[in-house]
Amino acid sequence: MKGLKRRIISYMIVLGVALIVTSLGYQWGMATYEDRPRSFLDSLQFTVEMFTTTGFGGDSPWESPQMHTFIIVTDLLGMALLVGALPVVATPLLQSMLSSSAPEKADEGLTDHVVICSDTTRSEVLIDELDSRGIPYVIVESDRDRADELYKTNDHVIKADPASTDGLEAAKVASARAVVADVSDQVDASIVLTAKEVSPDVSVISVVEDPDNARYHEIAGADHVLSPRSLIGRSLSKKVTSAMRTEIDESVAIGDELRLAEISIRHGSALAGTTLAESNIREESGVTVIGVWVDGRFNPAPGPKTRLPPGTVLLASGRTDQLEQLVEMTQSTIRGFKSENVVIVGYGQVGRSVRDELDKTTITYTLVDKADTEGINVVGDATEPEILTEAGIEDADTVVLALPDDNTTEFATLMIRDLAPDTEIIARVNQQENVSKTYRAGADYVLSLTSVTGRMIASQIFENRDLLSLEQQVKVIRERAPQLVGQSLAEANVRDRTGCIVIGLESGSTVITDIGPQTTFEPEDELIIVGTDDGIRAFEQAFC
């Protein structure tokens, strides 16, 4: 596609030059040899009519041999340009427009790109990240029908086997900046071996489903082996443990003392249903609420009248002791901190990771799964009320939904919220687009596998970006912003333009967190920015 664009541009340049030169020549010849002066516009009209073979206007016939010779030459030139356009421009363009078949190799000259093997729902966030930063990429898809389907909406797709030498050579791996393997644990290991055979120096990032297989990918030569399901499991378990006690163990450090944390308002908390002004959060804890999540929507500029319903996630900054005071304020006044039971629904890799983390605490839990395997306490479908009742949903402080299907997660959330209105529901979903639906169903905290996976991969690819948070709803990055240099925060209007919040900057070894509207930025400053995935991408497009 890029080669075709170059040919079209080159052809249009040649055609434009030919039209201008021929028009000027005709204008001069008519005045010099025919004694019939013509304006440049008249001459241009004659040239266009001749090149398109629609006629010669009213100027024929000509009397001088010089003009006869000129007309013959320009006739031949026009025919050459018309005939030459067919194989060079028209035919390839029509083929490209009418064909829905993916090519079998990447464009010649493609360099410094990312090779994605192959297309999965988890690659969507990564592709958005690459597009926002203008980094080229190519998706290598082995299934012909799937490749053709993708090619209809994305011309970065090729049909090739990512586990074969020919397939990766077709993707120009030798000139790539990174290879991402995310098919299955066994196929990914083969891709790693092949990539290192084709180009030993290329950076290879492998995504594993089962963390026990990570060592085999490392042996194969992977530079980075990522296990997003385990990370999500650990993150969800931290939400459970933080709901049972006041210690903060999942905050992001900003400088020596300032920390950033997501803290949920529990059902039954004195804060539930209040406005931000009525909550007295600032007065009683000392923290600053810089954003709130309500029903899956992020508000980066909450005002005094912002309502805080149960399940609201506060994005707060402060010292550790201040954040712990805020956690205490968000707890339920009905249940307190003691948990009689946590119910884990789903016993895949995410569910196992949650269980492993809870085993390190004194928190008790009940495991629910369809499969009757060792350790399962209640066997059955989580969308059946009697199964949830048997698991003790009504008396549980927290339910962790670690189900493999998003539709099932949404339905189970609706059912649990009906059976146990005051129970905390923490859920994992596969697709980012289903996060908001799961919130509307009644979940209190939702993490997306695609979002976490995309962030983990991007953190290994982007060398000039320091990603400070992977498993939170918001993203925290440390990055230079050249387009902000010399501007004040108020002049740049960052929050309104991007939905992001600049909470600090690092100049040399000094971290400055006292950021105000008049703060200006120097070229060497690294900004600490908080926002959603979409917000961060908007910030990078505007200021990086």
XYZ file of C-alpha atoms in Angstrom:
544
model
C 0.000 0.000 0.000
C 2.829 2.418 0.817
C 4.544 1.538 -2.490
C 1.324 2.263 -4.387
C 0.979 5.623 -2.651
C 4.542 6.519 -3.639
C 3.819 5.566 -7.272
C 0.645 7.658 -7.343
C 2.440 10.695 -5.903
C 5.335 10.291 -8.364
C 2.937 9.958 -11.294
C 0.981 13.056 -10.268
C 4.222 15.056 -10.048
C 5.306 13.931 -13.538
C 1.838 14.660 -14.953
C 1.770 18.120 -13.377
C 5.206 19.017 -14.761
C 4.235 17.724 -18.235
C 1.038 19.811 -18.253
C 2.814 23.002 -17.225
C 5.779 22.595 -19.623
C 3.518 21.643 -22.542
C 1.171 24.581 -21.869
C 4.049 27.049 -21.739
C 5.516 25.571 -24.928
C 2.182 25.781 -26.723
C 1.656 29.378 -25.578
C 5.094 30.396 -26.881
C 4.742 28.446 -30.144
C 1.353 29.909 -31.012
C 2.672 33.444 -30.525
C 5.982 32.843 -32.297
C 5.110 30.587 -35.273
C 1.351 30.992 -35.778
C 0.968 34.680 -34.845
C -2.061 33.686 -32.776
C -1.214 34.569 -29.127
C -2.923 32.490 -26.431
C -3.203 33.026 -22.686
C -1.696 30.433 -20.358
C -5.212 29.339 -19.321
C -6.165 28.770 -22.991
C -2.943 26.835 -23.506
C -3.570 24.723 -20.419
C -7.079 23.900 -21.647
C -5.642 22.820 -25.015
C -3.056 20.616 -23.292
C -5.619 18.928 -21.057
C -7.918 18.246 -24.038
C -5.030 16.763 -26.009
C -3.691 14.626 -23.127
C -7.180 13.261 -22.459
C -7.784 12.690 -26.224
C -11.001 14.741 -26.127
C -9.890 17.015 -29.011
C -7.792 20.054 -29.879
C -10.318 22.814 -29.369
C -10.629 25.442 -32.128
C -6.920 25.955 -32.774
C -6.386 23.314 -35.468
C -5.165 23.221 -38.122
C -1.692 24.709 -37.740
C 0.346 26.165 -40.611
C 3.963 26.155 -39.402
C 6.065 22.981 -39.476
C 7.350 23.815 -35.996
C 3.877 23.640 -34.487
C 3.063 20.477 -36.449
C 6.175 18.900 -34.923
C 5.193 20.178 -31.440
C 1.699 18.695 -31.758
C 3.080 15.309 -32.861
C 5.489 15.202 -29.898
C 2.836 16.237 -27.396
C 0.402 13.694 -28.872
C 2.906 10.949 -28.204
C 3.680 12.336 -24.731
C 0.004 12.421 -23.795
C -0.513 8.869 -25.008
C 2.545 7.694 -23.056
C 1.267 9.313 -19.866
C -2.203 7.833 -20.349
C -0.988 4.322 -21.175
C 1.694 4.474 -18.484
C -0.884 5.289 -15.835
C -2.666 1.970 -16.350
C -0.004 -0.476 -15.076
C 1.680 1.970 -12.732
C -1.324 3.534 -10.987
C -4.782 2.554 -12.206
C -4.462 -1.234 -12.227
C -2.766 -1.542 -8.797
C -5.180 0.990 -7.312
C -8.232 -0.895 -8.604
C -6.774 -4.192 -7.437
C -6.124 -2.708 -4.000
C -9.654 -1.285 -3.814
C -11.384 -4.445 -5.029
C -9.157 -7.070 -3.431
C -9.774 -8.169 0.147
C -6.883 -10.626 0.257
C -4.097 -9.917 2.693
C -0.597 -9.741 1.161
C 1.966 -12.381 1.986
C 4.805 -10.049 2.867
C 5.317 -6.615 4.376
C 6.213 -3.526 2.367
C 9.775 -3.225 1.186
C 11.761 -0.775 3.227
C 9.751 -1.307 6.421
C 12.087 -0.723 9.380
C 12.008 -0.103 13.124
C 8.579 -1.714 13.333
C 6.899 -4.140 15.722
C 6.000 -7.611 14.487
C 2.817 -8.829 16.217
C 2.290 -12.618 16.127
C -0.607 -12.914 15.753
C -3.865 -11.004 16.026
C -5.713 -11.525 19.303
C -8.124 -9.380 21.258
C -5.224 -8.659 23.628
C -3.253 -6.966 20.845
C -5.830 -4.196 20.359
C -4.521 -2.039 23.212
C -0.950 -2.468 21.962
C -1.966 -1.461 18.432
C -3.675 1.660 19.792
C -0.470 2.491 21.680
C 1.654 2.021 18.549
C -0.713 4.107 16.411
C -0.709 6.942 18.945
C 3.095 7.130 18.842
C 3.414 6.660 15.091
C 5.344 3.400 15.405
C 4.876 1.080 12.386
C 3.830 -2.503 12.916
C 2.815 -5.595 10.986
C 0.399 -8.299 12.160
C 1.386 -11.802 11.088
C -1.685 -14.024 10.838
C -1.425 -17.637 9.656
C -5.141 -18.235 9.083
C -6.053 -17.092 5.564
C -9.701 -16.242 6.305
C -8.783 -14.375 9.478
C -5.987 -12.470 7.719
C -8.308 -11.438 4.879
C -10.957 -10.327 7.348
C -8.460 -8.207 9.254
C -7.034 -6.740 6.069
C -10.381 -5.156 5.219
C -9.925 -2.705 8.104
C -6.162 -2.798 8.705
C -3.592 -2.772 5.902
C -0.801 -3.710 8.344
C -1.746 -7.406 8.110
C 0.092 -10.115 6.194
C -0.833 -13.740 5.720
C 2.114 -15.815 6.936
C 3.065 -18.412 9.509
C 4.698 -16.551 12.441
C 6.387 -19.750 13.606
C 8.180 -20.266 10.285
C 11.380 -18.698 9.003
C 9.684 -17.641 5.757
C 6.824 -16.044 7.687
C 9.049 -13.898 9.904
C 11.306 -12.994 6.996
C 8.180 -11.829 5.141
C 7.458 -9.601 8.144
C 10.962 -8.056 7.859
C 12.025 -9.246 11.311
C 15.660 -8.460 10.585
C 14.854 -4.730 10.554
C 12.209 -4.791 13.331
C 12.539 -3.227 16.761
C 10.588 -6.013 18.500
C 8.607 -9.214 17.999
C 5.520 -9.894 20.129
C 4.435 -13.543 20.438
C 0.904 -13.960 21.799
C -0.766 -17.049 20.316
C -0.425 -19.909 22.794
C 2.333 -21.060 25.100
C 3.589 -23.768 22.736
C 3.294 -21.715 19.537
C 4.872 -18.698 21.222
C 7.924 -20.763 22.172
C 8.286 -21.791 18.530
C 7.975 -18.150 17.428
C 10.721 -17.165 19.873
C 13.066 -19.844 18.498
C 12.334 -18.825 14.911
C 12.726 -15.096 15.562
C 16.113 -15.593 17.200
C 17.181 -17.775 14.276
C 16.186 -15.147 11.709
C 17.526 -12.178 13.707
C 19.465 -12.945 16.909
C 19.494 -9.297 17.980
C 15.774 -8.553 17.707
C 13.946 -8.058 21.016
C 11.354 -10.807 21.506
C 8.438 -10.402 23.936
C 6.461 -13.531 24.759
C 3.095 -13.679 26.547
C 2.369 -16.864 28.509
C -0.932 -18.191 29.787
C 0.635 -20.504 32.367
C 3.450 -18.862 34.366
C 5.013 -22.316 34.869
C 5.910 -22.240 31.162
C 7.797 -18.952 31.417
C 11.175 -20.628 31.974
C 10.869 -22.561 28.707
C 10.313 -19.336 26.800
C 13.367 -17.868 28.480
C 15.379 -20.930 27.481
C 14.116 -20.481 23.908
C 15.619 -16.983 23.934
C 12.767 -14.607 24.781
C 14.039 -11.277 26.065
C 10.879 -10.603 28.085
C 8.299 -13.152 29.242
C 5.009 -11.674 30.483
C 2.235 -13.321 32.476
C -0.718 -10.885 32.515
C -3.179 -13.355 34.060
C -0.954 -13.796 37.092
C -0.571 -10.024 37.377
C -4.340 -9.510 37.254
C -4.812 -12.229 39.874
C -2.336 -10.552 42.214
C -3.950 -7.168 41.632
C -7.454 -8.457 42.362
C -6.196 -10.165 45.523
C -4.671 -6.869 46.657
C -8.085 -5.279 46.268
C -9.461 -8.000 48.515
C -6.798 -7.605 51.183
C -6.984 -3.804 51.135
C -10.724 -4.096 51.676
C -10.066 -6.090 54.854
C -7.435 -3.848 56.406
C -6.177 -0.310 56.238
C -2.593 -0.864 55.052
C -1.742 0.423 51.592
C 0.361 -2.041 49.608
C -0.561 -1.277 45.998
C 0.148 2.440 45.705
C 2.464 4.095 43.184
C 5.400 6.019 44.651
C 5.736 9.602 43.402
C 8.937 10.929 44.922
C 10.080 10.091 48.444
C 6.812 10.605 50.332
C 3.930 11.152 47.934
C 2.022 8.064 46.833
C -0.875 7.515 44.458
C -3.549 4.887 45.145
C -6.954 3.706 43.970
C -9.289 3.268 46.945
C -12.841 1.960 46.711
C -15.743 3.272 48.780
C -17.277 0.175 50.330
C -20.990 -0.529 50.545
C -22.127 0.557 53.979
C -19.361 3.167 54.302
C -20.197 6.538 55.812
C -18.818 8.106 52.606
C -21.192 6.205 50.325
C -23.718 8.568 48.772
C -22.060 11.781 49.951
C -20.656 14.514 47.766
C -16.938 15.204 47.721
C -17.517 18.316 49.834
C -19.692 16.458 52.356
C -17.182 13.618 52.693
C -14.547 15.840 54.409
C -11.876 13.560 52.935
C -9.316 16.338 52.676
C -9.988 17.626 56.184
C -9.961 14.240 57.945
C -7.253 12.360 56.042
C -5.128 15.025 54.387
C -5.187 13.295 50.981
C -6.019 14.986 47.706
C -8.663 13.342 45.520
C -7.433 14.000 41.984
C -9.928 11.797 40.141
C -12.852 9.437 40.647
C -14.171 6.377 38.830
C -17.954 6.068 38.879
C -19.647 3.264 36.916
C -16.517 2.767 34.829
C -16.202 6.429 33.815
C -13.189 8.440 34.921
C -13.660 12.030 36.064
C -10.244 13.747 36.161
C -11.643 16.952 37.672
C -14.141 16.075 40.430
C -15.786 19.110 41.974
C -17.246 19.665 45.450
C -20.685 18.508 44.261
C -19.404 15.254 42.722
C -21.475 12.404 44.166
C -19.672 9.343 45.590
C -22.006 6.326 45.368
C -20.998 2.917 46.778
C -18.311 1.342 44.600
C -16.767 4.685 43.624
C -13.005 4.344 43.181
C -11.086 7.353 44.444
C -7.763 8.216 42.808
C -6.003 9.859 45.733
C -2.517 11.165 46.451
C -0.878 11.637 49.823
C 1.549 10.113 52.303
C 1.156 6.458 53.218
C -0.378 7.250 56.600
C -2.856 9.649 54.984
C -3.926 7.063 52.411
C -4.389 4.488 55.159
C -6.618 6.953 56.993
C -8.677 7.327 53.811
C -8.985 3.528 53.520
C -10.371 3.439 57.045
C -12.925 6.093 56.118
C -14.080 4.092 53.086
C -14.725 0.865 55.015
C -18.186 -0.415 55.792
C -19.473 0.603 59.205
C -21.585 -2.551 59.172
C -18.981 -5.258 58.572
C -15.784 -3.590 59.774
C -12.493 -5.171 58.744
C -13.048 -8.793 59.665
C -13.943 -11.052 56.771
C -15.804 -14.291 57.410
C -15.463 -15.328 53.802
C -14.259 -14.256 50.362
C -15.847 -16.089 47.452
C -13.633 -16.737 44.406
C -15.722 -17.629 41.365
C -13.673 -19.275 38.609
C -10.567 -21.379 39.047
C -8.498 -20.656 35.968
C -5.098 -18.988 36.053
C -6.515 -15.726 37.440
C -8.523 -17.532 40.128
C -5.483 -19.585 41.125
C -3.366 -16.445 41.421
C -5.984 -14.865 43.696
C -6.052 -18.014 45.824
C -2.248 -18.133 46.065
C -2.133 -14.532 47.285
C -4.918 -15.038 49.830
C -3.107 -18.134 51.155
C -0.417 -15.727 52.374
C -2.970 -13.973 54.616
C -5.424 -15.016 57.305
C -8.393 -14.350 55.027
C -10.651 -17.340 54.451
C -12.189 -18.054 51.069
C -14.604 -20.326 49.207
C -13.755 -21.567 45.709
C -16.545 -21.966 43.152
C -16.038 -23.577 39.740
C -17.891 -25.713 37.222
C -15.179 -28.356 37.252
C -14.975 -30.697 40.239
C -11.217 -30.430 40.795
C -9.139 -30.597 43.945
C -9.693 -27.682 46.281
C -13.054 -26.584 44.872
C -15.576 -26.014 47.654
C -18.722 -25.529 45.572
C -19.124 -27.148 42.167
C -21.619 -25.549 39.792
C -22.586 -22.696 37.490
C -22.049 -19.270 39.044
C -25.105 -17.936 37.219
C -27.417 -20.229 39.199
C -28.794 -18.630 42.401
C -28.659 -21.858 44.404
C -24.947 -22.276 43.655
C -24.206 -18.726 44.791
C -26.306 -19.228 47.896
C -24.456 -22.454 48.692
C -21.167 -20.538 48.363
C -22.367 -18.070 51.007
C -22.711 -14.986 48.835
C -25.092 -13.272 51.267
C -22.501 -13.408 54.060
C -19.377 -12.755 51.981
C -17.514 -9.502 52.305
C -16.024 -9.756 48.832
C -16.645 -11.774 45.671
C -13.882 -12.132 43.084
C -15.181 -13.002 39.615
C -12.384 -14.687 37.649
C -14.531 -16.218 34.906
C -13.237 -16.805 31.352
C -16.327 -15.400 29.600
C -17.332 -11.731 29.860
C -21.034 -12.355 29.291
C -21.055 -14.828 32.156
C -19.200 -12.307 34.332
C -21.780 -9.616 33.605
C -24.717 -11.922 34.349
C -23.107 -13.255 37.537
C -22.498 -9.652 38.652
C -26.181 -8.798 38.191
C -27.210 -11.872 40.155
C -24.743 -11.322 43.013
C -25.693 -7.665 43.353
C -29.342 -8.724 43.664
C -28.611 -11.474 46.211
C -26.078 -9.483 48.251
C -26.461 -5.693 47.813
C -23.661 -4.846 50.269
C -21.059 -7.350 49.036
C -17.960 -5.995 47.316
C -17.680 -7.351 43.746
C -14.238 -7.399 42.125
C -14.129 -8.692 38.552
C -11.794 -9.506 35.710
C -12.994 -9.198 32.101
C -11.251 -10.073 28.873
C -12.295 -7.169 26.653
C -11.733 -3.530 27.536
C -15.075 -2.654 25.929
C -16.874 -4.769 28.552
C -15.448 -2.915 31.547
C -18.177 -0.258 31.586
C -20.931 -2.869 31.170
C -19.624 -4.841 34.134
C -19.628 -1.675 36.217
C -23.221 -0.986 35.208
C -24.102 -4.521 36.223
C -22.970 -3.667 39.759
C -19.258 -4.448 40.037
C -17.146 -2.284 42.332
C -13.784 -2.813 40.636
C -13.020 -4.212 37.183
C -9.734 -4.964 35.425
C -9.399 -5.833 31.741
C -7.008 -8.539 30.548
C -6.524 -6.786 27.200
C -5.627 -3.516 28.915
C -3.112 -5.084 31.291
C -1.542 -7.181 28.513
C -1.222 -4.198 26.194
C 0.380 -2.116 28.931
C 2.843 -4.872 29.827
C 3.964 -5.268 26.213
C 4.128 -1.518 25.590
C 6.265 -1.042 28.695
C 8.901 -3.279 27.098
C 8.769 -1.590 23.678
C 8.768 2.116 24.495
C 12.270 2.901 25.687
C 11.607 6.577 26.446
C 8.560 5.960 28.622
C 8.606 4.855 32.259
C 5.325 3.091 33.029
C 4.729 3.270 36.770
C 1.470 1.295 36.956
C 0.369 -1.773 35.052
C -2.563 -3.262 36.917
C -4.594 -0.238 37.931
C -7.530 1.326 36.151
C -5.504 4.456 35.496
C -2.065 4.557 33.952
C 0.825 6.476 35.520
C 3.768 7.310 33.273
C 6.953 9.332 33.514
C 7.773 10.907 30.165
C 9.222 13.995 28.509
C 6.759 16.238 26.665
C 8.642 18.483 24.180
C 5.485 20.329 23.101
C 4.915 21.517 26.683
C 8.324 23.143 27.071
C 7.979 26.835 27.852
C 4.247 26.625 28.520
C 2.481 26.808 31.833
C 0.071 24.080 32.856
C -2.795 26.558 32.516
C -1.726 27.612 29.016
C -1.408 24.015 27.828
C -4.848 23.132 29.260
C -3.727 19.520 29.628
C -6.662 18.269 31.688
C -9.391 19.588 29.389
C -7.578 18.599 26.181
C -6.575 15.064 27.176
C -8.308 14.088 30.419
C -4.890 13.548 32.014
C -3.487 15.034 35.195
C 0.105 16.208 35.628
C 0.871 15.390 39.263
C 4.597 16.010 39.336
C 7.802 16.448 37.427
C 11.284 15.081 37.810
C 14.178 17.409 37.077
C 17.461 15.603 37.482
C 17.263 13.802 40.810
C 14.596 16.142 42.206
C 10.914 15.224 42.171
C 8.545 18.195 42.394
C 4.963 17.402 43.353
C 3.805 20.936 44.111
C 2.329 21.462 40.646
C 0.030 24.411 39.938
C -1.507 26.226 36.961
C 1.544 28.484 36.603
C 4.092 25.663 36.627
C 6.237 25.776 33.471
C 8.364 22.992 32.034
C 11.978 22.788 30.908
C 13.325 20.506 28.129
C 15.016 18.141 30.602
C 11.918 17.737 32.806
C 10.197 14.359 32.950
C 6.517 14.765 33.695
C 4.557 12.353 35.878
C 1.158 11.963 34.241
C -1.976 10.116 35.347
C -4.837 9.162 33.043
C -6.803 6.425 31.375
C -5.275 4.527 28.444
C -7.152 6.755 25.990
C -6.171 9.857 27.934
C -2.475 8.970 27.943
C -2.581 8.330 24.202
C -4.247 11.732 23.686
C -1.539 13.361 25.820
C 1.265 11.724 23.841
C -0.262 12.766 20.529
C -0.659 16.361 21.719
C 2.563 16.961 23.627
C 5.178 14.248 22.906
